[in-house]
Structure formats: structure tokens, C-alpha cells
GROMACS .gro file of C-alpha atoms in nm:
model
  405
    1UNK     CA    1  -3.469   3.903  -2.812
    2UNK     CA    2  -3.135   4.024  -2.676
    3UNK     CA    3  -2.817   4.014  -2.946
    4UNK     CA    4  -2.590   3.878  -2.729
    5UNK     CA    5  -2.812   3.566  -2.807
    6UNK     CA    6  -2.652   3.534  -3.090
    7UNK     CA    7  -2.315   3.485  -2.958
    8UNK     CA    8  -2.444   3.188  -2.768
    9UNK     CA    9  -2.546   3.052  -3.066
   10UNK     CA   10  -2.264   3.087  -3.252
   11UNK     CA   11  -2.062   2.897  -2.968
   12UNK     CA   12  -2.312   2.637  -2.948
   13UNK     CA   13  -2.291   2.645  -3.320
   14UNK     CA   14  -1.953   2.508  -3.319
   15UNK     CA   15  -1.993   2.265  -2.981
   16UNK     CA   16  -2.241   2.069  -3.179
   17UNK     CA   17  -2.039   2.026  -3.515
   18UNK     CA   18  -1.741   1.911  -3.324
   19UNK     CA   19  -1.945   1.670  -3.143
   20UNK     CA   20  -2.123   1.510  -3.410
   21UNK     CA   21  -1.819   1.562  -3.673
   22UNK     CA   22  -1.623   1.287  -3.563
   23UNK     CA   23  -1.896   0.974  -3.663
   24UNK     CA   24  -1.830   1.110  -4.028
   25UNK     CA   25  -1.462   1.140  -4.031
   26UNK     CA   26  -1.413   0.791  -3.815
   27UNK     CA   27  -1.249   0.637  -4.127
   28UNK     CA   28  -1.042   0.868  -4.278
   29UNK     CA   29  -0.894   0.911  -3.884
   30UNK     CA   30  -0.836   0.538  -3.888
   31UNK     CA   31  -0.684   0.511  -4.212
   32UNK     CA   32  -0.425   0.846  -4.145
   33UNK     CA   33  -0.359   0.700  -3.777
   34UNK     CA   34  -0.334   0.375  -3.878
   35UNK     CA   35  -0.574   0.230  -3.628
   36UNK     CA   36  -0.930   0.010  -3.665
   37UNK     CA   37  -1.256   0.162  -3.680
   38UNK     CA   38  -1.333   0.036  -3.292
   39UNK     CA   39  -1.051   0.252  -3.187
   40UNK     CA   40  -1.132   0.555  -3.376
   41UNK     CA   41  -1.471   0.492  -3.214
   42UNK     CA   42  -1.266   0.570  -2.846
   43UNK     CA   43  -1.277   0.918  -2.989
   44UNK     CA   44  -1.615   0.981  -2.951
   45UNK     CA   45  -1.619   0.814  -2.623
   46UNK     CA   46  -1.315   1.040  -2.527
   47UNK     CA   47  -1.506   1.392  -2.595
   48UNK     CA   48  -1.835   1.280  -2.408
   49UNK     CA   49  -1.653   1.186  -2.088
   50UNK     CA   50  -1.491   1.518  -2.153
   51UNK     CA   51  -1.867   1.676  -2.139
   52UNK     CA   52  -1.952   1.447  -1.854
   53UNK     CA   53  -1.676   1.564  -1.641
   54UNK     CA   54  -1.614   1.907  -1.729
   55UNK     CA   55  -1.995   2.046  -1.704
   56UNK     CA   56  -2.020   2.005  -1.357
   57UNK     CA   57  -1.652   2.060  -1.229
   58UNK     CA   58  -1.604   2.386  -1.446
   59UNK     CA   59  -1.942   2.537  -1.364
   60UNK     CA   60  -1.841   2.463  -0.997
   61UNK     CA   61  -1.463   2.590  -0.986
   62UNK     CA   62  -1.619   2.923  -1.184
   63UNK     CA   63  -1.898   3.000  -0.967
   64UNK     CA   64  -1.732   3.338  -0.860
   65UNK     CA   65  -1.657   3.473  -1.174
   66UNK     CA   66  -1.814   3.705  -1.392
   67UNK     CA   67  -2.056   3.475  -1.637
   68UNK     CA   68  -1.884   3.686  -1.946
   69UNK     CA   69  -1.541   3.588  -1.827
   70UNK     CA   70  -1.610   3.223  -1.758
   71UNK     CA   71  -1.828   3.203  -2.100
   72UNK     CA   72  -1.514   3.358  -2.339
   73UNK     CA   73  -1.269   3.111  -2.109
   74UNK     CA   74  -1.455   2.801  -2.179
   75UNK     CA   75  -1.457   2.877  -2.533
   76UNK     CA   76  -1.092   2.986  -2.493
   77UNK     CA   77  -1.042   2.606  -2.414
   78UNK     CA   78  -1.288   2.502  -2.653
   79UNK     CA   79  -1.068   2.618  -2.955
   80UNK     CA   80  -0.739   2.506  -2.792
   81UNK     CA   81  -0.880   2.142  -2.753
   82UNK     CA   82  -1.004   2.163  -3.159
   83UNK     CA   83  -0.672   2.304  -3.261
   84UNK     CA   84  -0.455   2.068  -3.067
   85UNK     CA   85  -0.684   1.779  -3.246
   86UNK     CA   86  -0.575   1.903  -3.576
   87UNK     CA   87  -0.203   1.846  -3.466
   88UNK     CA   88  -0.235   1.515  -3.307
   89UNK     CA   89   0.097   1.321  -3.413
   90UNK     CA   90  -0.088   1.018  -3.318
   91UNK     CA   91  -0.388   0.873  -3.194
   92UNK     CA   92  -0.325   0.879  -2.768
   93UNK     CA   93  -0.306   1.234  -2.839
   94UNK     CA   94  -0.580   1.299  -3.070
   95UNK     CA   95  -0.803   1.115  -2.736
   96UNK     CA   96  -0.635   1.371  -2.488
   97UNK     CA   97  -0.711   1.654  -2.769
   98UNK     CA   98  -1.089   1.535  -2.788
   99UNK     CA   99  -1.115   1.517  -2.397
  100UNK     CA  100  -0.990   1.872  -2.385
  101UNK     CA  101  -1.276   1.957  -2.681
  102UNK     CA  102  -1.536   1.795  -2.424
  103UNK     CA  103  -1.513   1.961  -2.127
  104UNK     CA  104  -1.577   2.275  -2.182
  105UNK     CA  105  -1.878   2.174  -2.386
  106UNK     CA  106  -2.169   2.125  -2.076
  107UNK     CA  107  -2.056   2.369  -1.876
  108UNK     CA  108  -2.105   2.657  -2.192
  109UNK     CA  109  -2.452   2.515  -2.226
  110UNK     CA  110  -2.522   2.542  -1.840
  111UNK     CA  111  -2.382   2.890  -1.801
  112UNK     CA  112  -2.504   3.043  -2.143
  113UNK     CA  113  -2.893   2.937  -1.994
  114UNK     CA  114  -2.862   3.106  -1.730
  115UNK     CA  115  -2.739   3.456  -1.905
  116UNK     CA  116  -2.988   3.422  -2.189
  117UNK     CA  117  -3.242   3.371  -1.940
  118UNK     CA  118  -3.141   3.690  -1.744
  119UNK     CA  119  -3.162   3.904  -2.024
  120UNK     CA  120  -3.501   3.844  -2.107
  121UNK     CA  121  -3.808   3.896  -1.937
  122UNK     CA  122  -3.967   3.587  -1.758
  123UNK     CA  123  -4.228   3.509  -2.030
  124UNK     CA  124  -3.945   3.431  -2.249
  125UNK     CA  125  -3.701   3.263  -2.032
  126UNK     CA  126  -3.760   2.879  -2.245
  127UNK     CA  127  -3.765   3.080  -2.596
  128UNK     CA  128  -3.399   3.236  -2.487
  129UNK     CA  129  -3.286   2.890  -2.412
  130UNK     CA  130  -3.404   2.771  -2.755
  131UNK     CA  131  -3.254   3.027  -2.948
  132UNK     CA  132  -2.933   2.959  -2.781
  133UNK     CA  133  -2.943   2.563  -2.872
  134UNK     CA  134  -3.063   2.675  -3.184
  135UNK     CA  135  -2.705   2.750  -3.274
  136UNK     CA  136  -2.667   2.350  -3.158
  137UNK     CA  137  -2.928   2.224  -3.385
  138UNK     CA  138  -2.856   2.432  -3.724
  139UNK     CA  139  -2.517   2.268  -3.632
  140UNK     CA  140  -2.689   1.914  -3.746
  141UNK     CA  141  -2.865   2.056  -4.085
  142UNK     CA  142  -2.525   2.256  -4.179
  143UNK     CA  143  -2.243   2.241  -3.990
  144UNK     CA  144  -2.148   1.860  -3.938
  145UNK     CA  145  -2.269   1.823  -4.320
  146UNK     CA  146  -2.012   2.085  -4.456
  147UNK     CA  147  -1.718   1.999  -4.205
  148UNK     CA  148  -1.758   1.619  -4.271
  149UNK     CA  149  -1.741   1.735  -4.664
  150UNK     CA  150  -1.417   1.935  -4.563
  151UNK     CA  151  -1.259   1.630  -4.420
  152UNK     CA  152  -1.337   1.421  -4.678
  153UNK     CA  153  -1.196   1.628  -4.947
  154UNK     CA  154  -0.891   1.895  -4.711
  155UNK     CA  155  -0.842   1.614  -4.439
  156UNK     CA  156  -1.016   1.566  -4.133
  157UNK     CA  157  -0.724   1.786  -3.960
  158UNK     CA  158  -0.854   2.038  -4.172
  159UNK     CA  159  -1.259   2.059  -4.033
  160UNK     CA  160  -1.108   2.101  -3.667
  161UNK     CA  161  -0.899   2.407  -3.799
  162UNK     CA  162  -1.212   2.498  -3.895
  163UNK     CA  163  -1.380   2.425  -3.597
  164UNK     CA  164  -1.114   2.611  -3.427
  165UNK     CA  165  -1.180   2.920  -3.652
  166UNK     CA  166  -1.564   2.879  -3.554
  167UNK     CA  167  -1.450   2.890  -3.156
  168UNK     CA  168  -1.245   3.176  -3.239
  169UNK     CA  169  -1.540   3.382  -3.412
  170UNK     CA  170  -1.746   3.282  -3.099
  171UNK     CA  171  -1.539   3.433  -2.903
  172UNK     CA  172  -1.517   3.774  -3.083
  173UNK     CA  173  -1.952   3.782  -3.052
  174UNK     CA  174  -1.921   3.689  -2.714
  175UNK     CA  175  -1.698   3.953  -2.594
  176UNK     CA  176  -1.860   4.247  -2.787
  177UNK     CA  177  -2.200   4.136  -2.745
  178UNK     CA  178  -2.264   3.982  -2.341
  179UNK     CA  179  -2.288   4.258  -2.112
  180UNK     CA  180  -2.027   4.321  -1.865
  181UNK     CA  181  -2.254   4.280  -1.550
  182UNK     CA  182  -2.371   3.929  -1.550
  183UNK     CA  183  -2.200   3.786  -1.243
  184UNK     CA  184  -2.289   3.477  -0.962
  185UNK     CA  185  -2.420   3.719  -0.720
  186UNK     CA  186  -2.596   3.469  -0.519
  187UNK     CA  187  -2.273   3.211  -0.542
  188UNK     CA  188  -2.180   3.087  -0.231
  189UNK     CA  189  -1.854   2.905  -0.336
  190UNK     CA  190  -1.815   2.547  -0.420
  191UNK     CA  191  -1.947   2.388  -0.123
  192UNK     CA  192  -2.287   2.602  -0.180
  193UNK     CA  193  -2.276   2.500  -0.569
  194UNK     CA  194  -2.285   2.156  -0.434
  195UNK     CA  195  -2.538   2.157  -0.160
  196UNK     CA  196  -2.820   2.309  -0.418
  197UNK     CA  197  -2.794   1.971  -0.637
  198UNK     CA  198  -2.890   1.786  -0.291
  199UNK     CA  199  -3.239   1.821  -0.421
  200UNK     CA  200  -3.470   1.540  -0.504
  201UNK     CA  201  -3.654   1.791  -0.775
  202UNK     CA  202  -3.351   1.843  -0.916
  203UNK     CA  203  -3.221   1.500  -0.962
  204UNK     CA  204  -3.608   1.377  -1.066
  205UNK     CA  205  -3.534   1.696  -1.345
  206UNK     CA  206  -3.216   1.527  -1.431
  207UNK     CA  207  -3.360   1.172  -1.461
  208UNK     CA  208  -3.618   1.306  -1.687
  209UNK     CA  209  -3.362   1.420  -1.911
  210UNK     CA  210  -3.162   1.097  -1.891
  211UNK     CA  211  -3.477   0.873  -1.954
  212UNK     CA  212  -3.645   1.093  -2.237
  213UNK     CA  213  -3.301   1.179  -2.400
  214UNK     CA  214  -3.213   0.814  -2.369
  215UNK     CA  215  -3.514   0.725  -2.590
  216UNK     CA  216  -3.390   0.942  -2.846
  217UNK     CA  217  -3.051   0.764  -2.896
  218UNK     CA  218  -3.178   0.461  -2.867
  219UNK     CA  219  -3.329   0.486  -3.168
  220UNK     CA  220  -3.081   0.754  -3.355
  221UNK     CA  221  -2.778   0.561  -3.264
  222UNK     CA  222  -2.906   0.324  -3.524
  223UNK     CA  223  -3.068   0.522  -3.739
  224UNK     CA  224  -2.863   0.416  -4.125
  225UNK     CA  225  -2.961   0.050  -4.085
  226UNK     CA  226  -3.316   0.115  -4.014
  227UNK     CA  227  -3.336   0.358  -4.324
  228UNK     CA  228  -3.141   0.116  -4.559
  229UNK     CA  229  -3.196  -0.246  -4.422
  230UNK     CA  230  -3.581  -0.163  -4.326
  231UNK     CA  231  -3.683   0.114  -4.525
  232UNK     CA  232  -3.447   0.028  -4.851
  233UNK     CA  233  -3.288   0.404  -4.875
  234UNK     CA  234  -2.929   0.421  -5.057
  235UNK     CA  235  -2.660   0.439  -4.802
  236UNK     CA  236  -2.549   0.778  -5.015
  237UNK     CA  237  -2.903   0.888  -4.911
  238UNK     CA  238  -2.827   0.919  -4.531
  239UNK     CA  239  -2.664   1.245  -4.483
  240UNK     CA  240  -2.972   1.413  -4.645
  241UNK     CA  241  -3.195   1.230  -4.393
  242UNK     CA  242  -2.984   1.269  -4.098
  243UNK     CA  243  -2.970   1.645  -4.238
  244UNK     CA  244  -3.373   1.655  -4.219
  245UNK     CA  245  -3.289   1.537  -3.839
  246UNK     CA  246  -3.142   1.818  -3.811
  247UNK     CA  247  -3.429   2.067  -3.944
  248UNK     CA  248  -3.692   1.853  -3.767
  249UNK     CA  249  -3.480   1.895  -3.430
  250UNK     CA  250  -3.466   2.293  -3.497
  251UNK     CA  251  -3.772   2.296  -3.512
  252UNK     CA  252  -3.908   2.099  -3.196
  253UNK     CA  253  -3.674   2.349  -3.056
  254UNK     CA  254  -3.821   2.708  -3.159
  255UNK     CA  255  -4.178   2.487  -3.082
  256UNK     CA  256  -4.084   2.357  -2.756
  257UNK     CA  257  -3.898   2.705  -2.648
  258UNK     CA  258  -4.217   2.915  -2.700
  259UNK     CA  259  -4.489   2.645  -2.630
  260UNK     CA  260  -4.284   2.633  -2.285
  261UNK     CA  261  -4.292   3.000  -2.195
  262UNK     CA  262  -4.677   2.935  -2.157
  263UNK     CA  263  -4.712   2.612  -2.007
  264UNK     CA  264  -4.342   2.460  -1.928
  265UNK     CA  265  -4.520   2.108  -1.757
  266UNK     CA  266  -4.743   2.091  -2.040
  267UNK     CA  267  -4.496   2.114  -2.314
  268UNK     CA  268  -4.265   1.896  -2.135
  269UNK     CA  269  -4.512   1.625  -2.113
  270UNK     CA  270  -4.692   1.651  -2.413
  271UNK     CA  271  -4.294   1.630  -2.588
  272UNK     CA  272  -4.244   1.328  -2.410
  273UNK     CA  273  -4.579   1.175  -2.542
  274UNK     CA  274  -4.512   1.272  -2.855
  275UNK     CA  275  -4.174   1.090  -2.846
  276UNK     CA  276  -4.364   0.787  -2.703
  277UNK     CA  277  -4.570   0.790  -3.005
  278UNK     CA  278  -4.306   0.860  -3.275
  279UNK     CA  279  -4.079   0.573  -3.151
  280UNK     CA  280  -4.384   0.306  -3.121
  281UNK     CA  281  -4.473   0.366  -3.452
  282UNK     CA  282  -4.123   0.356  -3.618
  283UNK     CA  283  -4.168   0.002  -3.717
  284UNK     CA  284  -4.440   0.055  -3.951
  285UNK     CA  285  -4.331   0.434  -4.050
  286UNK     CA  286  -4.004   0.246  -4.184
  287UNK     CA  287  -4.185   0.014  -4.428
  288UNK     CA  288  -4.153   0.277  -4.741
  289UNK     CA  289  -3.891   0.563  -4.785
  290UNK     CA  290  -4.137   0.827  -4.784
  291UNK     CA  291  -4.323   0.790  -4.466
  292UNK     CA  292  -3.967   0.675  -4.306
  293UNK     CA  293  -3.826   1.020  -4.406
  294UNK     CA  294  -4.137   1.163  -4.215
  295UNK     CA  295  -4.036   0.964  -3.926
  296UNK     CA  296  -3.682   1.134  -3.880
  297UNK     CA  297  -3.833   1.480  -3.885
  298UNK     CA  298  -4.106   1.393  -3.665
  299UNK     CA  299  -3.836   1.231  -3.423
  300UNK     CA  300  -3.637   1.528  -3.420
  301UNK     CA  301  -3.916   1.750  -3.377
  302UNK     CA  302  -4.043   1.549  -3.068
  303UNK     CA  303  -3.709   1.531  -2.893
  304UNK     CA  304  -3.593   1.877  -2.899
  305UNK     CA  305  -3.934   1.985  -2.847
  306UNK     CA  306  -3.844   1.849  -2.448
  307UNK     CA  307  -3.491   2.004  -2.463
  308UNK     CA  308  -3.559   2.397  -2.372
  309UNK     CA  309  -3.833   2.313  -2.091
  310UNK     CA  310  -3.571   2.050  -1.940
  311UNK     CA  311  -3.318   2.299  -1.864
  312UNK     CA  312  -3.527   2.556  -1.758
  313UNK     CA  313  -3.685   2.305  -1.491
  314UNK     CA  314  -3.334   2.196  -1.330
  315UNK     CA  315  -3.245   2.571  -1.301
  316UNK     CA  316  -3.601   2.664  -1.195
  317UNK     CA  317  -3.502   2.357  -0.867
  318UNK     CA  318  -3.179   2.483  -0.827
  319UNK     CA  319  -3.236   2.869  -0.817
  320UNK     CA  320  -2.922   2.922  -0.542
  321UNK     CA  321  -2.669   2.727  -0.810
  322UNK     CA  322  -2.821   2.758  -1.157
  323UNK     CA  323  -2.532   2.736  -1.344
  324UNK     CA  324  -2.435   2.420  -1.215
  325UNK     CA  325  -2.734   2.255  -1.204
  326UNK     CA  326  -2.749   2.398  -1.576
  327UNK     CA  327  -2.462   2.189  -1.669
  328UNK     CA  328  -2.519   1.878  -1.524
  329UNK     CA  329  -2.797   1.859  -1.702
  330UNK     CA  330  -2.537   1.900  -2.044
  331UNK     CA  331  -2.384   1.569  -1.870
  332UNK     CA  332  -2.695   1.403  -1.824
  333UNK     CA  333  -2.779   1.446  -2.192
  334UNK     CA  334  -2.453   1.301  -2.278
  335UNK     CA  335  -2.512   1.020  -2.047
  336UNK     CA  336  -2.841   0.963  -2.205
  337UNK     CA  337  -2.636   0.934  -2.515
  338UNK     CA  338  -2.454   0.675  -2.437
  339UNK     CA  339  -2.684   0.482  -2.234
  340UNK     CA  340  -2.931   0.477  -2.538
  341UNK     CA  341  -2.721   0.347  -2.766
  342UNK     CA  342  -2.625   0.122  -2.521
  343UNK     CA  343  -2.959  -0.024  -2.444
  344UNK     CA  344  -3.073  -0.010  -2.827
  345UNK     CA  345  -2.757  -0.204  -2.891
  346UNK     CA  346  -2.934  -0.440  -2.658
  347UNK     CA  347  -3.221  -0.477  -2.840
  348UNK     CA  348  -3.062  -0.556  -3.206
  349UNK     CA  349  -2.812  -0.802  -3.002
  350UNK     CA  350  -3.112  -1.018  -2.890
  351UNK     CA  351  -3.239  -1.028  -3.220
  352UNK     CA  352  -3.573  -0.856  -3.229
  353UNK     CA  353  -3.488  -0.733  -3.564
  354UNK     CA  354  -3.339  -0.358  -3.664
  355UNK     CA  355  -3.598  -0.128  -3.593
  356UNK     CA  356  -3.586  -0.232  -3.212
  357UNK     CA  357  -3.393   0.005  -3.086
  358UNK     CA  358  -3.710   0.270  -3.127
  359UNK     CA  359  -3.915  -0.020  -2.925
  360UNK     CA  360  -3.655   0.039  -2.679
  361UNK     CA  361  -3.688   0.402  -2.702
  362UNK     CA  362  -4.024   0.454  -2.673
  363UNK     CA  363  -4.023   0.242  -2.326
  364UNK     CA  364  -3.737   0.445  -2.207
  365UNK     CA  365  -3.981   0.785  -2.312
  366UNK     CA  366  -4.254   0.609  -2.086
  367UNK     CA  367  -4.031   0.609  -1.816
  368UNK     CA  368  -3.903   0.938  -1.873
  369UNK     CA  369  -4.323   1.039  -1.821
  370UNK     CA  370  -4.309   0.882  -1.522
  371UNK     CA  371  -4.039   1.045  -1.389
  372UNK     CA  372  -4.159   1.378  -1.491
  373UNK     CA  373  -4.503   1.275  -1.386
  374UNK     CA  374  -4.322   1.208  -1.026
  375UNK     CA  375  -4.152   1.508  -1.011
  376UNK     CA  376  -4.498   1.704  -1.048
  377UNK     CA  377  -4.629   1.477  -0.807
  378UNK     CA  378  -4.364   1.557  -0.567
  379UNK     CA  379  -4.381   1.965  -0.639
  380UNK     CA  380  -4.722   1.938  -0.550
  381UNK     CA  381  -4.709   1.798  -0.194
  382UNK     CA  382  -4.393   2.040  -0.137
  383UNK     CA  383  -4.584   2.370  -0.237
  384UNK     CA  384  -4.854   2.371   0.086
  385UNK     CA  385  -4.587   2.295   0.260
  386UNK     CA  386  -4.347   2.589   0.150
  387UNK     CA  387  -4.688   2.788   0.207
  388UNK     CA  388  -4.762   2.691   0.541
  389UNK     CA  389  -4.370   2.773   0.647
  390UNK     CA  390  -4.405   3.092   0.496
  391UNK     CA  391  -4.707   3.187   0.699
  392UNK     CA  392  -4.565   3.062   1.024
  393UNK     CA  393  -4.219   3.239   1.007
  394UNK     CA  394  -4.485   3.548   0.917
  395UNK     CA  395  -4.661   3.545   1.257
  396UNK     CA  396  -4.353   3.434   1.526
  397UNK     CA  397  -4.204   3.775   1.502
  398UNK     CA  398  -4.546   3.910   1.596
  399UNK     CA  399  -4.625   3.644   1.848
  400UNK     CA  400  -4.247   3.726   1.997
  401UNK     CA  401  -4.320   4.090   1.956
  402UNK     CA  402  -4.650   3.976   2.202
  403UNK     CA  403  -4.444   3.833   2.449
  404UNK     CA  404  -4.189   4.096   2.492
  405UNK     CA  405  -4.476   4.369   2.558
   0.00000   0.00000   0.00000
């Protein structure tokens, strides 16, 4: 595998801690800003509809330009949105701040597949992918760990300095390490970025994400009082399982990256499946602390397992506009985030007790199989009809050719 991967990584590196820093710092940014908890919670809101708008709109407005100018920019913007957070005077600014911090974030992801896929050969297209959200997992077993630690102890305008430094060192790999001569030579401008996500394969890709992603969220949004209400863990104990999350999630992702290079269907749906089966059993895998700290690796595994062969598919349908079809599939993740949470909100609010939420996942991972199972379906009927196209715009120049003699 190419280097240059390893600049990716680095940048994703940093995009996840920033994202998942904030839940850990929530109350020492309350208590400095002088605001409740539910407001401080506005922050995380804040960066995701930064993700949700940016990826598609920057990936757009950059189709022209060089993939290695457009990658060191959004990370350019990426550190100015971290360091601005650390200087917040007060809290409407700290929400512009995380905006700024989210919108860069999708459109990274979207662009970064499509270079690490272009540097490798084709049989390792999905294990490219993976080691570039590699640098996005390890960000969950080290990163938000030690930066939450650093705000706890420096200041929480202290871990997005470091952040900031992070962004900075990203950009350094990324300048001496992506080659000079990966540009949008099939963009045809903004209207032409556009027109490619007019695809019902890609938006049946992009639902799969939503639905299977969904599932996770609606069961890792809630994830502390399952492990200390159902399975009796120590609230102190948390970090260390949410930091197994983390390992179990990097390694769905090397799985799922090369399982996906031989069969990209296959390891889609048998991820999803898995996730099915994960979630339904949560109830009963919460009952004791052991086999509920088995149950956050597995989830993790299962999950990311699905997150390599999901971006590959939505650029694989959108071959003329990659890039952006790359990064709205970073906002569909994020709006799989929040309508997870959402709906597994739904299920602890109508009182069918605290490990619900998984319940709720696992249907949400049934409909993500159904959506992926669609998609298939649809592929199918499309191929003999690409084929038969093909073979009649073969013989009408000989036919014409015919005629004219």
C-alpha cells in the first residue's frame, strides 16, 4: 500500500477525535461558558450540520481542482475551525467555530476515497479505503481518550489546540506524501457533479448507509446506561469499554476492507447480518459485565465491517462524480447519527426498558438489508439492459455503413 495513505489517515485521525471529543468535554464547556448541559449539547449538533452541509457543497464547488490542493485546503479549514474553538469568548461563537470544524469533515472523507483508491490497483480499492478510516477508528481507541484526558486536566481549549496541531501535522504528510497528479479529469463542473447523484443506485447506496449506520447509533447513542443500569459496570468503567469500541470498530474495518476487495456485495451483506444479530441479542449479552463487554467489540466490529464496502459502492454508481457522491455519503453517515439516536431515544421514551434502543437498531439493520438487497435487485435488471445497448450502438454504425454503400 501507497504512503501517501498514511497522510489520509493522519487527517482522518484528527476528524474523528474532534468529532467524538466534544461528548467528553460537554461539562467542563458548560461550566467555563456558563451554560446548561442541553446547550453545550447544541455543540455537537452544530459540527454535524457542519458535515452535513459541507460534504456535498465543498466536494461540488472543488470539482476542478487538483485532489492534492482541495485535500491540504479542507484541512487548511479544518485546523482554522479547531483553533478558532479554542478562542471562543463565548458560547455563539464556540457553535460558529464547531460549524466551521464540520464542514470540511465529509468532504475529506469523500475526496481522500477516491485518491486512495486511485493509487492502488483494483483488487485493493476497499482495503485503501479502510486504511484511510483506519486513521478515523484508532481515533476512538486513542485519540478522543487522551484529548478528553487533556481537557479534563489543561482545559478543554487546550485538546482543540491540540487538535489544531494534529490538522497541522496532517497537512505536512499530505503535501509531501500525495502525488502532484491526482486531478478531476472527468469533472464536468457543478452542474455535471450534480446530475451523477440523479441515480436511483446511488441514492439506494446512500439509504443503505443511512439505515445500517442508523442501527448503529441507535444503540451506541445509549450505550453508558445499558452498561451500568443493565449490565451493572462502574460509570468510571466506560471509557475503557467505549475504548474497546474503538478496537472492535478497527477491526471490522481492516476485516470489512479486505473481505470487500473479494466479494464487496457479500461483505456488505453479511456486515449487515451480522449487525442484525449483534443488536437482537444485546438484551441478553447485557445481563453480566463480561459477555456485555463482548457485545461492544462485536458491535463495533459488525458496523465498520459495512463502512469500506459502502463507500466504495456509491463511488462505484457514481463513476462520472466520485468525489461527490463520496461525500454525501460522509453526510449520510452523520444523518444516520442523528436519526439513530433519535429513534433509540424513541424507544427508551415509550418505556420498553434501556436496552431498547439495540431492538430499535437491529430493525433499522433489517431495513438497511432490504435496501441493499433492493439495490442488487435493481443492478441486476439494469445490467442486460446496459448489455443489450452496448451491442446495438455496436452494429448501427455497420448497418449505416450498409446503407451508405
Amino acid at each position: 500500500m501507497p504512503l501517501a495513505l498514511l497522510a489520509l489517515a493522519v487527517g482522518a485521525f484528527g476528524i474523528g477525535t474532534t468529532e467524538f471529543v466534544m461528548m467528553g468535554l460537554l461539562p467542563d464547556v458548560a461550566d467555563d461558558l456558563h451554560i446548561s448541559i442541553p446547550s453545550a449539547g447544541h455543540l455537537v449538533s452544530a459540527y454535524a450540520l457542519g458535515v452535513v452541509i459541507g460534504a456535498p457543497l465543498l466536494a461540488a464547488v472543488t470539482a476542478r481542482m487538483s485532489r492534492r490542493t482541495v485535500l491540504i485546503s479542507l484541512m487548511g479549514l479544518f485546523v482554522a475551525g479547531n483553533a478558532l474553538s479554542a478562542l471562543a469568548p463565548d458560547n455563539g461563537w464556540l457553535l460558529a467555530a464547531r460549524f466551521l470544524s464540520g464542514l470540511p469533515h465529509g468532504a475529506f472523507f469523500g475526496v481522500g476515497a477516491v485518491v486512495a483508491t486511485n493509487m492502488v490497483a483494483p483488487e485493493r480499492k476497499a482495503r485503501s479505503v479502510s486504511l484511510m478510516f483506519l486513521g478515523l477508528t484508532v481515533a476512538n481507541v486513542a485519540g478522543v481518550p487522551v484529548a478528553t484526558l487533556m481537557g479534563q486536566n489543561l482545559g478543554w481549549r487546550a485538546t482543540f489546540l491540540g487538535v489544531s496541531a494534529i490538522g497541522l501535522a496532517a497537512i505536512a504528510a499530505l503535501a509531501f506524501l500525495i502525488p502532484h497528479d491526482h486531478e478531476h479529469t472527468t469533472a464536468q463542473g457543478l452542474r455535471g457533479e450534480l446530475a451523477a447523484l440523479r441515480s436511483l443506485p446511488v441514492w439506494l447506496s446512500l439509504g443503505t448507509t443511512v439505515a445500517g449506520f442508523g442501527a448503529l447509533f441507535s444503540a451506541y447513542s445509549y450505550i453508558t446506561p445499558m452498561l451500568t443500569d443493565a449490565a451493572g459496570y462502574a460509570g468510571a468503567s466506560v471509557t475503557l469499554l467505549l475504548a474497546l469500541f474503538g478496537v472492535g470498530a478497527t477491526a471490522g474495518n481492516l476485516l470489512g476492507g479486505r473481505l470487500a476487495d473479494h466479494s464487496l456485495r457479500g461483505t456488505l451483506f453479511g456486515g449487515l447480518a451480522s449487525l442484525v444479530v449483534v443488536l437482537a441479542l444485546f438484551p441478553l449479552l447485557m445481563r453480566t459485565e463480561l459477555t456485555a463487554g463482548v457485545a461492544v467489540i462485536l458491535l463495533g466490529m459488525a458496523a465498520f465491517a459495512t463502512g469500506s464496502p459502502l463507500q466504495l459502492m456509491v463511488m462505484e454508481k457514481a463513476a462520472s462524480a466520485p468525489s461527490l457522491a463520496s461525500s454525501a455519503n460522509q453526510a449520510a453517515f452523520n444523518l444516520a447519527n442523528a436519526g439513530g439516536a433519535w429513534i433509540g431515544g424513541l424507544a427508551l421514551a415509550a418505556g420498553f426498558g434501556v436496552t431498547s434502543p439495540a431492538l430499535a437498531g437491529a430493525a433499522l439493520a433489517v431495513l438497511g438489508l432490504a435496501v441493499a438487497a433492493l439495490a442488487y435487485t435493481v443492478d441486476r435488471r439494469r445490467a442486460p439492459a446496459a448489455g443489450r445497448e452496448r451491442i446495438v450502438a455496436s452494429h448501427v454504425p455497420q448497418e449505416a455503413e450498409a446503407v451508405h454503400h
